[in-house]
CSV table of N, CA and C in Angstrom, one decimal:
chain,number,residue,atom,x,y,z
I,212,UNK,N,79.6,189.4,70.7
I,212,UNK,CA,79.7,190.1,69.4
I,212,UNK,C,81.0,190.9,69.5
I,213,UNK,N,81.7,190.9,68.4
I,213,UNK,CA,83.0,191.6,68.3
I,213,UNK,C,82.7,193.1,68.0
I,214,UNK,N,83.7,193.9,68.3
I,214,UNK,CA,83.6,195.3,67.9
I,214,UNK,C,83.8,195.3,66.3
I,215,UNK,N,83.3,196.4,65.7
I,215,UNK,CA,83.4,196.5,64.3
I,215,UNK,C,84.9,196.4,63.8
I,216,UNK,N,85.8,197.0,64.6
I,216,UNK,CA,87.2,197.0,64.2
I,216,UNK,C,87.9,195.6,64.4
I,217,UNK,N,87.3,194.7,65.1
I,217,UNK,CA,87.8,193.4,65.4
I,217,UNK,C,87.5,192.4,64.3
I,218,UNK,N,86.5,192.7,63.5
I,218,UNK,CA,86.1,191.7,62.5
I,218,UNK,C,87.2,191.4,61.4
I,219,UNK,N,87.8,192.4,60.8
I,219,UNK,CA,88.8,192.1,59.8
I,219,UNK,C,89.9,191.1,60.3
I,220,UNK,N,90.4,191.3,61.5
I,220,UNK,CA,91.4,190.4,62.0
I,220,UNK,C,90.9,189.0,62.2
I,221,UNK,N,89.7,188.9,62.8
I,221,UNK,CA,89.0,187.6,63.0
I,221,UNK,C,88.8,186.9,61.7
I,222,UNK,N,88.4,187.6,60.7
I,222,UNK,CA,88.1,187.1,59.4
I,222,UNK,C,89.4,186.6,58.8
I,223,UNK,N,90.5,187.4,58.9
I,223,UNK,CA,91.8,187.0,58.3
I,223,UNK,C,92.3,185.8,59.0
I,224,UNK,N,92.2,185.7,60.3
I,224,UNK,CA,92.7,184.5,61.1
I,224,UNK,C,92.0,183.3,60.7
I,225,UNK,N,90.7,183.4,60.5
I,225,UNK,CA,89.9,182.2,60.1
I,225,UNK,C,90.2,181.8,58.7
I,226,UNK,N,90.4,182.7,57.8
I,226,UNK,CA,90.9,182.4,56.4
I,226,UNK,C,92.2,181.8,56.4
I,227,UNK,N,93.1,182.2,57.3
I,227,UNK,CA,94.4,181.6,57.5
I,227,UNK,C,94.3,180.2,58.0
I,228,UNK,N,93.4,179.9,58.9
I,228,UNK,CA,93.2,178.6,59.4
I,228,UNK,C,92.7,177.7,58.3
I,229,UNK,N,91.9,178.2,57.4
I,229,UNK,CA,91.4,177.4,56.3
I,229,UNK,C,92.5,177.0,55.4
I,230,UNK,N,93.4,178.0,55.1
I,230,UNK,CA,94.5,177.8,54.2
I,230,UNK,C,95.5,176.7,54.8
I,231,UNK,N,95.7,176.8,56.1
I,231,UNK,CA,96.6,175.8,56.8
I,231,UNK,C,95.9,174.4,56.7
I,232,UNK,N,94.6,174.3,56.9
I,232,UNK,CA,94.0,173.0,56.8
I,232,UNK,C,94.0,172.5,55.4
I,233,UNK,N,93.9,173.4,54.4
I,233,UNK,CA,94.0,172.9,53.0
I,233,UNK,C,95.4,172.3,52.8
I,234,UNK,N,96.4,173.0,53.3
I,234,UNK,CA,97.8,172.5,53.1
I,234,UNK,C,98.0,171.1,53.8
I,235,UNK,N,97.5,171.0,55.0
I,235,UNK,CA,97.6,169.7,55.7
I,235,UNK,C,96.8,168.6,54.9
I,236,UNK,N,95.7,168.9,54.4
I,236,UNK,CA,94.9,168.0,53.7
I,236,UNK,C,95.6,167.6,52.4
I,237,UNK,N,96.2,168.5,51.7
I,237,UNK,CA,97.0,168.2,50.5
I,237,UNK,C,98.1,167.3,50.8
I,238,UNK,N,98.9,167.6,51.8
I,238,UNK,CA,100.0,166.7,52.2
I,238,UNK,C,99.5,165.3,52.6
I,239,UNK,N,98.4,165.3,53.3
I,239,UNK,CA,97.8,164.0,53.7
I,239,UNK,C,97.3,163.2,52.5
I,240,UNK,N,96.7,163.9,51.5
I,240,UNK,CA,96.3,163.2,50.3
I,240,UNK,C,97.5,162.5,49.6
I,241,UNK,N,98.6,163.2,49.6
I,241,UNK,CA,99.8,162.6,49.0
I,241,UNK,C,100.2,161.3,49.7
I,242,UNK,N,100.2,161.3,51.0
I,242,UNK,CA,100.5,160.1,51.8
I,242,UNK,C,99.5,159.0,51.5
I,243,UNK,N,98.3,159.3,51.5
I,243,UNK,CA,97.2,158.3,51.2
I,243,UNK,C,97.5,157.8,49.8
I,244,UNK,N,97.7,158.6,48.9
I,244,UNK,CA,98.0,158.2,47.5
I,244,UNK,C,99.2,157.3,47.4
I,245,UNK,N,100.2,157.6,48.2
I,245,UNK,CA,101.4,156.7,48.2
I,245,UNK,C,101.1,155.3,48.7
I,246,UNK,N,100.3,155.2,49.8
I,246,UNK,CA,99.8,153.9,50.3
I,246,UNK,C,99.0,153.2,49.2
I,247,UNK,N,98.1,153.9,48.5
I,247,UNK,CA,97.3,153.2,47.5
I,247,UNK,C,98.2,152.8,46.3
I,248,UNK,N,99.2,153.6,45.9
I,248,UNK,CA,100.1,153.2,44.8
I,248,UNK,C,100.9,151.9,45.2
I,249,UNK,N,101.3,151.9,46.5
I,249,UNK,CA,102.0,150.7,46.9
I,249,UNK,C,101.2,149.5,46.9
I,250,UNK,N,99.9,149.6,47.3
I,250,UNK,CA,99.0,148.5,47.2
I,250,UNK,C,98.7,148.1,45.8
I,251,UNK,N,98.6,149.0,44.9
I,251,UNK,CA,98.4,148.7,43.5
I,251,UNK,C,99.6,148.0,42.9
I,252,UNK,N,100.8,148.4,43.3
I,252,UNK,CA,102.0,147.7,42.9
I,252,UNK,C,102.1,146.3,43.3
I,253,UNK,N,101.7,146.1,44.6
I,253,UNK,CA,101.7,144.7,45.1
I,253,UNK,C,100.7,143.8,44.3
I,254,UNK,N,99.5,144.4,44.1
I,254,UNK,CA,98.5,143.7,43.4
I,254,UNK,C,98.8,143.5,42.0
I,255,UNK,N,99.4,144.5,41.4
I,255,UNK,CA,99.8,144.4,39.9
I,255,UNK,C,100.9,143.3,39.7
I,256,UNK,N,101.7,143.0,40.6
I,256,UNK,CA,102.8,142.0,40.4
I,256,UNK,C,102.4,140.7,40.9
I,257,UNK,N,101.2,140.5,41.5
I,257,UNK,CA,100.8,139.2,42.0
I,257,UNK,C,100.1,138.4,40.9
I,258,UNK,N,100.9,137.4,40.4
I,258,UNK,CA,100.4,136.6,39.3
I,258,UNK,C,99.3,135.6,39.7
I,259,UNK,N,99.0,135.5,41.0
I,259,UNK,CA,98.0,134.6,41.4
I,259,UNK,C,96.6,135.2,41.3
I,260,UNK,N,96.5,136.5,41.1
I,260,UNK,CA,95.2,137.2,41.0
I,260,UNK,C,94.8,137.2,39.5
I,261,UNK,N,93.7,136.5,39.2
I,261,UNK,CA,93.3,136.2,37.9
I,261,UNK,C,92.4,137.3,37.2
I,262,UNK,N,91.7,138.1,38.0
I,262,UNK,CA,90.8,139.0,37.3
I,262,UNK,C,90.7,140.3,38.2
I,263,UNK,N,90.0,141.3,37.6
I,263,UNK,CA,89.9,142.6,38.3
I,263,UNK,C,89.2,142.4,39.7
I,264,UNK,N,88.2,141.6,39.8
I,264,UNK,CA,87.5,141.4,41.1
I,264,UNK,C,88.5,140.9,42.2
I,265,UNK,N,89.4,140.0,41.8
I,265,UNK,CA,90.4,139.5,42.7
I,265,UNK,C,91.4,140.6,43.1
I,266,UNK,N,91.8,141.3,42.1
I,266,UNK,CA,92.8,142.4,42.3
I,266,UNK,C,92.2,143.5,43.2
I,267,UNK,N,90.9,143.9,43.0
I,267,UNK,CA,90.3,144.9,43.8
I,267,UNK,C,90.1,144.4,45.2
I,268,UNK,N,89.7,143.2,45.4
I,268,UNK,CA,89.6,142.6,46.7
I,268,UNK,C,90.9,142.6,47.5
I,269,UNK,N,92.0,142.2,46.8
I,269,UNK,CA,93.3,142.1,47.4
I,269,UNK,C,93.8,143.5,47.8
I,270,UNK,N,93.6,144.5,46.9
I,270,UNK,CA,93.9,145.9,47.2
I,270,UNK,C,93.2,146.4,48.4
I,271,UNK,N,91.9,146.1,48.4
I,271,UNK,CA,91.1,146.5,49.6
I,271,UNK,C,91.6,145.9,50.9
I,272,UNK,N,91.9,144.6,50.8
I,272,UNK,CA,92.5,143.9,52.0
I,272,UNK,C,93.8,144.5,52.4
I,273,UNK,N,94.7,144.8,51.5
I,273,UNK,CA,96.0,145.4,51.8
I,273,UNK,C,95.8,146.7,52.5
I,274,UNK,N,94.9,147.5,52.0
I,274,UNK,CA,94.7,148.9,52.6
I,274,UNK,C,94.0,148.8,54.0
I,275,UNK,N,93.1,147.8,54.1
I,275,UNK,CA,92.4,147.6,55.4
I,275,UNK,C,93.3,147.2,56.6
I,276,UNK,N,94.3,146.4,56.3
I,276,UNK,CA,95.2,146.0,57.3
I,276,UNK,C,96.4,147.0,57.6
I,277,UNK,N,96.5,148.0,56.7
I,277,UNK,CA,97.6,149.0,56.9
I,277,UNK,C,97.1,150.0,57.9
I,278,UNK,N,97.7,149.9,59.1
I,278,UNK,CA,97.3,150.8,60.2
I,278,UNK,C,97.6,152.3,59.9
I,279,UNK,N,98.7,152.5,59.2
I,279,UNK,CA,99.1,153.9,58.9
I,279,UNK,C,98.1,154.5,57.9
I,280,UNK,N,97.7,153.7,56.9
I,280,UNK,CA,96.7,154.1,56.0
I,280,UNK,C,95.4,154.4,56.6
I,281,UNK,N,95.0,153.6,57.6
I,281,UNK,CA,93.7,153.8,58.3
I,281,UNK,C,93.8,155.1,59.1
I,282,UNK,N,94.9,155.3,59.8
I,282,UNK,CA,95.1,156.6,60.5
I,282,UNK,C,95.1,157.8,59.6
I,283,UNK,N,95.7,157.7,58.5
I,283,UNK,CA,95.7,158.8,57.5
I,283,UNK,C,94.3,159.1,57.0
I,284,UNK,N,93.5,158.0,56.8
I,284,UNK,CA,92.1,158.2,56.4
I,284,UNK,C,91.3,158.9,57.5
I,285,UNK,N,91.5,158.5,58.7
I,285,UNK,CA,90.8,159.1,59.8
I,285,UNK,C,91.2,160.5,60.0
I,286,UNK,N,92.5,160.8,59.9
I,286,UNK,CA,92.9,162.2,60.0
I,286,UNK,C,92.4,163.0,58.9
I,287,UNK,N,92.3,162.5,57.7
I,287,UNK,CA,91.7,163.2,56.6
I,287,UNK,C,90.3,163.6,56.8
I,288,UNK,N,89.5,162.7,57.4
I,288,UNK,CA,88.1,163.0,57.7
I,288,UNK,C,88.0,164.0,58.8
I,289,UNK,N,88.9,164.0,59.8
I,289,UNK,CA,88.9,164.9,60.9
I,289,UNK,C,89.3,166.3,60.3
I,290,UNK,N,90.3,166.4,59.5
I,290,UNK,CA,90.7,167.7,59.0
I,290,UNK,C,89.7,168.3,58.0
I,291,UNK,N,89.0,167.4,57.3
I,291,UNK,CA,88.0,167.9,56.4
I,291,UNK,C,86.8,168.5,57.2
I,292,UNK,N,86.5,167.9,58.3
I,292,UNK,CA,85.4,168.4,59.2
I,292,UNK,C,85.9,169.7,59.8
I,293,UNK,N,87.1,169.8,60.2
I,293,UNK,CA,87.6,171.0,60.8
I,293,UNK,C,87.6,172.2,59.7
I,294,UNK,N,88.0,171.8,58.5
I,294,UNK,CA,88.0,172.8,57.4
I,294,UNK,C,86.5,173.3,57.1
I,295,UNK,N,85.6,172.4,57.1
I,295,UNK,CA,84.2,172.7,56.8
I,295,UNK,C,83.7,173.6,57.9
I,296,UNK,N,84.0,173.3,59.2
I,296,UNK,CA,83.6,174.1,60.3
I,296,UNK,C,84.2,175.5,60.2
I,297,UNK,N,85.5,175.6,59.8
I,297,UNK,CA,86.2,176.9,59.7
I,297,UNK,C,85.6,177.7,58.6
I,298,UNK,N,85.2,177.1,57.5
I,298,UNK,CA,84.5,177.8,56.4
I,298,UNK,C,83.2,178.3,56.9
I,299,UNK,N,82.4,177.5,57.6
I,299,UNK,CA,81.1,178.0,58.2
I,299,UNK,C,81.4,179.2,59.1
I,300,UNK,N,82.4,179.1,60.0
I,300,UNK,CA,82.7,180.2,60.9
I,300,UNK,C,83.1,181.4,60.1
I,301,UNK,N,83.9,181.3,59.0
I,301,UNK,CA,84.3,182.4,58.2
I,301,UNK,C,83.0,183.1,57.6
I,302,UNK,N,82.1,182.3,57.1
I,302,UNK,CA,80.9,182.9,56.6
I,302,UNK,C,80.1,183.6,57.7
I,303,UNK,N,80.1,183.0,58.9
I,303,UNK,CA,79.4,183.7,60.0
I,303,UNK,C,80.0,185.0,60.3
I,304,UNK,N,81.4,185.0,60.4
I,304,UNK,CA,82.0,186.3,60.7
I,304,UNK,C,81.8,187.3,59.6
I,305,UNK,N,81.8,186.9,58.4
I,305,UNK,CA,81.6,187.9,57.3
I,305,UNK,C,80.1,188.4,57.4
I,306,UNK,N,79.2,187.6,57.7
I,306,UNK,CA,77.8,188.0,57.8
I,306,UNK,C,77.6,189.0,59.0
I,307,UNK,N,78.3,188.6,60.1
I,307,UNK,CA,78.2,189.4,61.3
I,307,UNK,C,78.8,190.8,61.1
I,308,UNK,N,79.9,190.8,60.3
I,308,UNK,CA,80.6,192.1,60.0
I,308,UNK,C,79.7,192.9,59.1
I,309,UNK,N,79.0,192.3,58.2
I,309,UNK,CA,78.1,193.1,57.3
I,309,UNK,C,77.0,193.7,58.2
I,310,UNK,N,76.4,192.9,59.1
I,310,UNK,CA,75.4,193.4,59.9
I,310,UNK,C,75.9,194.5,60.8
I,311,UNK,N,77.0,194.3,61.4
I,311,UNK,CA,77.6,195.4,62.2
I,311,UNK,C,77.8,196.7,61.5
I,312,UNK,N,78.3,196.6,60.2
I,312,UNK,CA,78.5,197.8,59.4
I,312,UNK,C,77.1,198.5,59.1
I,313,UNK,N,76.1,197.6,58.8
I,313,UNK,CA,74.8,198.2,58.6
I,313,UNK,C,74.2,198.9,59.8
I,314,UNK,N,74.4,198.3,61.0
I,314,UNK,CA,73.9,198.9,62.2
I,314,UNK,C,74.6,200.2,62.5
I,315,UNK,N,76.0,200.2,62.2
I,315,UNK,CA,76.7,201.5,62.4
I,315,UNK,C,76.2,202.6,61.5
I,316,UNK,N,75.9,202.2,60.3
I,316,UNK,CA,75.4,203.2,59.3
I,316,UNK,C,74.0,203.7,59.7
I,317,UNK,N,73.2,202.8,60.2
I,317,UNK,CA,71.9,203.2,60.7
I,317,UNK,C,72.0,204.1,61.8
I,318,UNK,N,72.9,203.8,62.8
I,318,UNK,CA,73.1,204.7,63.9
I,318,UNK,C,73.5,206.1,63.5
I,319,UNK,N,74.5,206.2,62.5
I,319,UNK,CA,74.9,207.4,62.0
I,319,UNK,C,73.8,208.2,61.3
I,320,UNK,N,73.0,207.5,60.5
I,320,UNK,CA,71.9,208.1,59.8
I,320,UNK,C,70.9,208.6,60.8
I,321,UNK,N,70.6,207.9,61.9
I,321,UNK,CA,69.6,208.3,62.9
I,321,UNK,C,70.2,209.6,63.6
I,322,UNK,N,71.4,209.6,63.9
I,322,UNK,CA,72.0,210.8,64.5
I,322,UNK,C,72.0,212.0,63.6
I,323,UNK,N,72.2,211.8,62.4
I,323,UNK,CA,72.2,212.9,61.4
I,323,UNK,C,70.8,213.4,61.2
I,324,UNK,N,69.8,212.5,61.2
I,324,UNK,CA,68.4,212.9,61.0
I,324,UNK,C,67.9,213.6,62.2
I,325,UNK,N,68.4,213.2,63.4
I,325,UNK,CA,68.0,213.9,64.6
I,325,UNK,C,68.6,215.3,64.7
I,326,UNK,N,69.9,215.4,64.2
I,326,UNK,CA,70.5,216.7,64.2
I,326,UNK,C,69.8,217.6,63.2
I,327,UNK,N,69.4,217.1,62.0
I,327,UNK,CA,68.7,217.9,61.0
I,327,UNK,C,67.4,218.3,61.6
I,328,UNK,N,66.7,217.5,62.3
I,328,UNK,CA,65.4,217.8,62.9
I,328,UNK,C,65.5,219.0,63.9
I,329,UNK,N,66.6,218.9,64.7
I,329,UNK,CA,66.8,220.0,65.7
I,329,UNK,C,67.1,221.3,65.0
I,330,UNK,N,67.9,221.2,63.9
I,330,UNK,CA,68.3,222.4,63.2
I,330,UNK,C,67.0,223.0,62.5
I,331,UNK,N,66.2,222.2,62.0
I,331,UNK,CA,64.9,222.6,61.4
I,331,UNK,C,64.0,223.3,62.4
I,332,UNK,N,64.0,222.7,63.6
I,332,UNK,CA,63.1,223.3,64.6
I,332,UNK,C,63.7,224.5,65.2
I,333,UNK,N,65.0,224.9,64.9
I,333,UNK,CA,65.6,226.1,65.4
I,333,UNK,C,66.4,225.9,66.7
I,334,UNK,N,66.7,224.7,67.1
I,334,UNK,CA,67.4,224.5,68.3
I,334,UNK,C,68.9,224.6,68.1
């Protein structure tokens, strides 16, 4: 368990990690979107494809054989998991910080009540 004074820094670092993961995911979504747009362009200009089902199947096929697209999808899943874990850790730190503050307040209250009891007893 961290010291009470360590929590704000730990919380800030974790929040920063989440922001960085958000940025990476946003950039990766743009890369994925570019691959999908390229596949759509290829499908849209193929006059041999007669209906939507054929076009969707061809688009799917193009994306499935694109190794870079597959790697980008895998990285997206990995980063999403990391972000979700970081969010859970952030909540954990915030909750631990709240508990630590309450425990510190309780200790101060107990010390004050002990001091008041001694003063009342004449010590």
